[in-house]
Tab-separated table of C-alpha atoms in Angstrom:
chain	number	residue	atom	x	y	z
A	232	MET	CA	-14.790	-18.374	-2.028
A	233	ILE	CA	-13.207	-14.920	-1.851
A	234	LYS	CA	-14.930	-12.617	0.633
A	235	LEU	CA	-12.424	-9.771	1.073
A	236	ILE	CA	-9.941	-7.891	-1.101
A	237	ALA	CA	-7.310	-5.896	0.793
A	238	CYS	CA	-5.337	-3.609	-1.517
A	239	ASP	CA	-2.427	-1.294	-0.968
A	240	MET	CA	-2.934	2.355	-1.934
A	241	ALA	CA	-0.001	4.146	-3.611
A	242	GLY	CA	1.088	2.334	-6.766
A	243	THR	CA	-1.610	-0.329	-6.436
A	244	THR	CA	-4.962	1.447	-6.482
A	245	VAL	CA	-3.812	5.067	-6.580
A	246	ASP	CA	-1.486	6.827	-9.006
A	247	GLU	CA	0.218	9.444	-6.881
A	248	HIS	CA	2.950	9.941	-9.493
A	249	ALA	CA	5.626	8.273	-7.291
A	250	ASP	CA	5.539	11.318	-5.012
A	251	VAL	CA	5.778	9.138	-1.898
A	252	TYR	CA	9.138	7.852	-3.196
A	253	ARG	CA	10.274	11.409	-3.831
A	254	ALA	CA	9.120	12.713	-0.451
A	255	LEU	CA	10.708	9.826	1.438
A	256	GLU	CA	14.021	10.150	-0.381
A	257	ASN	CA	14.174	13.918	-0.042
A	258	CYS	CA	13.267	14.074	3.651
A	259	VAL	CA	15.966	11.516	4.504
A	260	ARG	CA	18.565	13.248	2.333
A	261	GLU	CA	17.856	16.480	4.211
A	262	THR	CA	19.183	14.777	7.372
A	263	GLY	CA	22.542	14.287	5.641
A	264	ALA	CA	22.070	10.558	5.052
A	265	GLU	CA	22.584	9.039	1.613
A	266	VAL	CA	19.670	7.169	0.032
A	267	ALA	CA	20.647	4.317	-2.268
A	268	PRO	CA	17.951	3.366	-4.805
A	269	GLU	CA	17.957	-0.273	-3.679
A	270	ASN	CA	17.411	0.761	-0.051
A	271	LEU	CA	14.563	3.079	-0.979
A	272	GLN	CA	12.951	0.291	-2.996
A	273	ALA	CA	13.323	-2.208	-0.155
A	274	TRP	CA	11.466	0.059	2.270
A	275	MET	CA	8.608	1.129	0.030
A	276	GLY	CA	5.240	0.003	1.328
A	277	ALA	CA	6.488	-0.038	4.918
A	278	GLU	CA	5.253	2.191	7.720
A	279	LYS	CA	6.942	5.514	7.108
A	280	ARG	CA	8.562	6.033	10.521
A	281	GLU	CA	10.070	2.558	10.237
A	282	ALA	CA	11.236	3.345	6.709
A	283	ILE	CA	12.772	6.659	7.750
A	284	THR	CA	14.588	5.021	10.673
A	285	ALA	CA	15.996	2.298	8.419
A	286	LEU	CA	16.999	4.666	5.618
A	287	ILE	CA	18.796	7.052	7.955
A	288	THR	CA	20.731	4.104	9.414
A	289	LEU	CA	21.532	2.631	5.996
A	290	GLY	CA	22.631	6.063	4.803
A	291	GLY	CA	25.172	6.460	7.576
A	292	GLY	CA	23.124	8.514	10.011
A	293	ILE	CA	21.979	7.955	13.588
A	294	PRO	CA	18.191	7.695	13.842
A	295	GLU	CA	17.686	9.366	17.194
A	296	PRO	CA	13.980	9.622	18.114
A	297	ALA	CA	13.867	13.411	17.776
A	298	LEU	CA	15.443	13.223	14.315
A	299	VAL	CA	13.013	10.522	13.174
A	300	ASP	CA	10.060	12.593	14.428
A	301	ALA	CA	11.295	15.707	12.651
A	302	THR	CA	12.016	13.785	9.450
A	303	PHE	CA	8.572	12.182	9.523
A	304	ASP	CA	6.981	15.621	9.877
A	305	ARG	CA	9.092	16.822	6.952
A	306	PHE	CA	8.000	13.773	4.906
A	307	ARG	CA	4.345	14.683	5.398
A	308	GLU	CA	5.031	18.336	4.602
A	309	LEU	CA	6.778	17.438	1.346
A	310	LEU	CA	4.160	14.871	0.385
A	311	PHE	CA	1.241	17.241	0.955
A	312	SER	CA	2.968	19.915	-1.130
A	313	TYR	CA	3.594	17.442	-3.963
A	314	TYR	CA	-0.038	16.286	-3.831
A	315	GLN	CA	-1.243	19.867	-3.950
A	316	GLN	CA	0.788	20.456	-7.097
A	317	ASN	CA	-0.162	17.150	-8.714
A	318	PRO	CA	-3.142	15.452	-7.006
A	319	PRO	CA	-3.348	11.640	-6.834
A	320	VAL	CA	-5.826	9.892	-9.125
A	321	ALA	CA	-7.306	6.401	-9.207
A	322	LEU	CA	-5.425	3.978	-11.409
A	323	PRO	CA	-7.330	2.949	-14.558
A	324	GLY	CA	-10.110	0.452	-13.966
A	325	VAL	CA	-9.713	0.274	-10.178
A	326	SER	CA	-12.998	1.943	-9.226
A	327	GLU	CA	-14.860	-0.205	-11.750
A	328	ALA	CA	-13.175	-3.379	-10.464
A	329	PHE	CA	-14.126	-2.512	-6.884
A	330	GLN	CA	-17.721	-1.837	-7.922
A	331	SER	CA	-17.875	-5.165	-9.752
A	332	LEU	CA	-16.487	-7.069	-6.777
A	333	SER	CA	-18.794	-5.290	-4.329
A	334	ALA	CA	-21.769	-6.255	-6.486
A	335	GLN	CA	-20.700	-9.877	-5.947
A	336	GLY	CA	-20.774	-9.381	-2.176
A	337	ILE	CA	-16.996	-9.132	-1.792
A	338	LYS	CA	-15.739	-6.657	0.800
A	339	ILE	CA	-13.167	-4.045	-0.285
A	340	ALA	CA	-10.478	-2.722	2.050
A	341	LEU	CA	-7.400	-0.571	1.599
A	342	THR	CA	-4.251	-0.978	3.672
A	343	THR	CA	-1.423	1.531	3.533
A	344	GLY	CA	1.951	2.431	4.956
A	345	PHE	CA	0.664	6.002	5.204
A	346	SER	CA	-0.594	7.515	8.441
A	347	ARG	CA	-4.319	8.224	8.747
A	348	ASP	CA	-4.001	11.939	7.939
A	349	VAL	CA	-2.220	11.266	4.635
A	350	ALA	CA	-4.648	8.497	3.667
A	351	THR	CA	-7.611	10.769	4.418
A	352	VAL	CA	-6.296	13.479	2.099
A	353	ILE	CA	-5.897	10.966	-0.735
A	354	LEU	CA	-9.347	9.440	-0.234
A	355	GLU	CA	-10.985	12.868	-0.178
A	356	GLN	CA	-9.250	13.839	-3.416
A	357	LEU	CA	-10.418	10.598	-5.038
A	358	GLY	CA	-13.952	10.871	-3.682
A	359	TRP	CA	-13.712	7.356	-2.219
A	360	GLY	CA	-15.947	6.927	0.810
A	361	VAL	CA	-15.833	4.268	3.519
A	362	GLY	CA	-18.873	2.512	4.951
A	363	GLU	CA	-22.267	1.239	3.911
A	364	GLY	CA	-23.171	2.317	0.387
A	365	GLU	CA	-19.642	3.603	-0.284
A	366	LEU	CA	-16.902	2.200	-2.521
A	367	LEU	CA	-14.814	0.937	0.401
A	368	ASP	CA	-15.723	-1.166	3.420
A	369	ALA	CA	-12.591	-0.407	5.463
A	370	VAL	CA	-9.298	1.464	5.398
A	371	VAL	CA	-6.397	0.539	7.684
A	372	THR	CA	-3.336	2.750	8.080
A	373	ALA	CA	0.068	1.783	9.442
A	374	ASP	CA	-0.216	4.043	12.497
A	375	GLU	CA	-3.287	2.104	13.649
A	376	VAL	CA	-1.572	-1.271	14.157
A	377	ALA	CA	1.358	-2.583	16.182
A	378	ALA	CA	3.670	-2.748	13.152
A	379	GLY	CA	3.431	-2.014	9.459
A	380	ARG	CA	4.384	-4.282	6.569
A	381	PRO	CA	5.784	-6.891	6.285
A	382	ALA	CA	3.903	-7.642	9.507
A	383	PRO	CA	0.419	-9.086	8.831
A	384	TYR	CA	-1.455	-6.802	11.184
A	385	MET	CA	-3.050	-4.404	8.687
A	386	ILE	CA	-4.527	-7.269	6.692
A	387	HIS	CA	-5.818	-8.958	9.838
A	388	ARG	CA	-7.256	-5.653	11.039
A	389	ALA	CA	-9.077	-5.283	7.708
A	390	MET	CA	-10.502	-8.757	8.269
A	391	GLU	CA	-11.624	-7.771	11.750
A	392	LEU	CA	-13.303	-4.592	10.507
A	393	THR	CA	-15.176	-6.434	7.753
A	394	GLY	CA	-16.108	-9.502	9.803
A	395	ILE	CA	-14.029	-11.968	7.776
A	396	ARG	CA	-12.566	-14.840	9.818
A	397	ASP	CA	-10.973	-17.203	7.295
A	398	VAL	CA	-7.671	-16.103	5.744
A	399	ARG	CA	-8.344	-18.525	2.880
A	400	SER	CA	-11.155	-16.230	1.730
A	401	VAL	CA	-8.939	-13.138	1.499
A	402	ILE	CA	-6.759	-11.671	-1.257
A	403	ALA	CA	-4.152	-9.010	-0.522
A	404	ALA	CA	-2.796	-7.091	-3.515
A	405	GLY	CA	0.141	-4.723	-3.720
A	406	ASP	CA	2.948	-3.414	-5.889
A	407	THR	CA	5.903	-3.843	-3.509
A	408	VAL	CA	7.893	-6.673	-1.986
A	409	ASN	CA	6.646	-5.629	1.453
A	410	ASP	CA	3.067	-6.036	0.212
A	411	LEU	CA	3.760	-9.620	-0.876
A	412	GLN	CA	5.561	-10.443	2.355
A	413	ALA	CA	2.713	-9.044	4.467
A	414	ALA	CA	0.214	-11.115	2.482
A	415	LYS	CA	2.221	-14.291	2.945
A	416	ASN	CA	2.776	-13.557	6.641
A	417	SER	CA	-0.979	-13.117	7.107
A	418	GLY	CA	-1.847	-16.397	5.385
A	419	VAL	CA	-3.936	-14.871	2.583
A	420	LEU	CA	-3.531	-15.082	-1.192
A	421	ALA	CA	-0.645	-12.823	-2.218
A	422	VAL	CA	-1.222	-10.888	-5.443
A	423	GLY	CA	1.472	-8.662	-6.903
A	424	VAL	CA	0.542	-5.919	-9.367
A	425	LEU	CA	2.737	-4.129	-11.901
A	426	THR	CA	1.320	-0.612	-11.622
A	427	GLY	CA	4.064	0.554	-9.250
A	428	GLU	CA	7.788	1.006	-9.665
A	429	LEU	CA	8.762	-2.685	-9.691
A	430	ARG	CA	8.892	-4.941	-12.726
A	431	ARG	CA	7.527	-8.475	-12.984
A	432	GLU	CA	10.987	-9.963	-12.472
A	433	ASP	CA	11.431	-7.873	-9.308
A	434	LEU	CA	8.275	-9.329	-7.743
A	435	GLU	CA	8.447	-12.874	-9.079
A	436	VAL	CA	11.559	-13.747	-7.072
A	437	HIS	CA	9.536	-13.322	-3.865
A	438	ALA	CA	6.826	-15.630	-2.530
A	439	HIS	CA	3.486	-14.909	-4.215
A	440	ASP	CA	0.401	-16.600	-5.630
A	441	VAL	CA	0.009	-14.586	-8.822
A	442	ILE	CA	1.340	-11.434	-10.511
A	443	LEU	CA	-1.255	-9.364	-12.373
A	444	ASP	CA	-0.841	-6.324	-14.570
A	445	SER	CA	-3.188	-4.340	-12.345
A	446	VAL	CA	-5.997	-4.443	-9.781
A	447	GLU	CA	-8.318	-4.051	-12.763
A	448	GLN	CA	-7.734	-7.773	-13.435
A	449	LEU	CA	-8.891	-8.939	-9.991
A	450	PRO	CA	-12.525	-9.698	-11.008
A	451	GLN	CA	-11.274	-11.932	-13.830
A	452	PHE	CA	-8.754	-13.624	-11.521
A	453	ILE	CA	-11.417	-14.294	-8.898
A	454	SER	CA	-13.756	-15.730	-11.532
A	455	HIS	CA	-10.912	-18.060	-12.540
A	456	LEU	CA	-10.495	-19.153	-8.925
A	457	ALA	CA	-14.204	-19.871	-8.660
A	458	LEU	CA	-14.108	-22.092	-11.745
A	459	LYS	CA	-11.197	-24.076	-10.290
A	460	ALA	CA	-12.933	-24.580	-6.917
């Protein structure tokens, strides 16, 4: 029986118009490092300081701590400006899916490679609250755990916050390879969704349990699991 859904934010539950990709690429390019599309794709969904460090290195730069700090600050500055120009919105059917699952007693958590300040801005713009009587039961950001994706810590922290002990009762959904790897590393059901930048064939080559068109399909998928049990 599924007791917790842990979903990624950008590209999975939230349409932020790929601005996180743009901000990450542009802040790294400003350091003088090149950003190859395949490298940017590989580091999407990861904690952003880790991603910046890797992308600077891959692009021929030297990720000294001061440079990483400055680039991370620039990433947030760019992202906030992009969001101000074009605010994030919930992906179609996500709020309704969460409400349906909550009505069944299933906990809803978000996990994200964003820092808490960025996640808070997005949640406020969406009007998504956290806590009793709200849409969400927990939100975990990458700066609140020892390591971001593909480490399992955000998913396990979501379990801790919602009182769920059995990984077999948890689904983690996301639109990136790092999302799938984190789900598999945590021992939960790994669900890929196609609302981000990656295609089905991009996700299917990595370990997963199912690929869905969107989070909107989760209630139907969970009903299918219940019938098979």
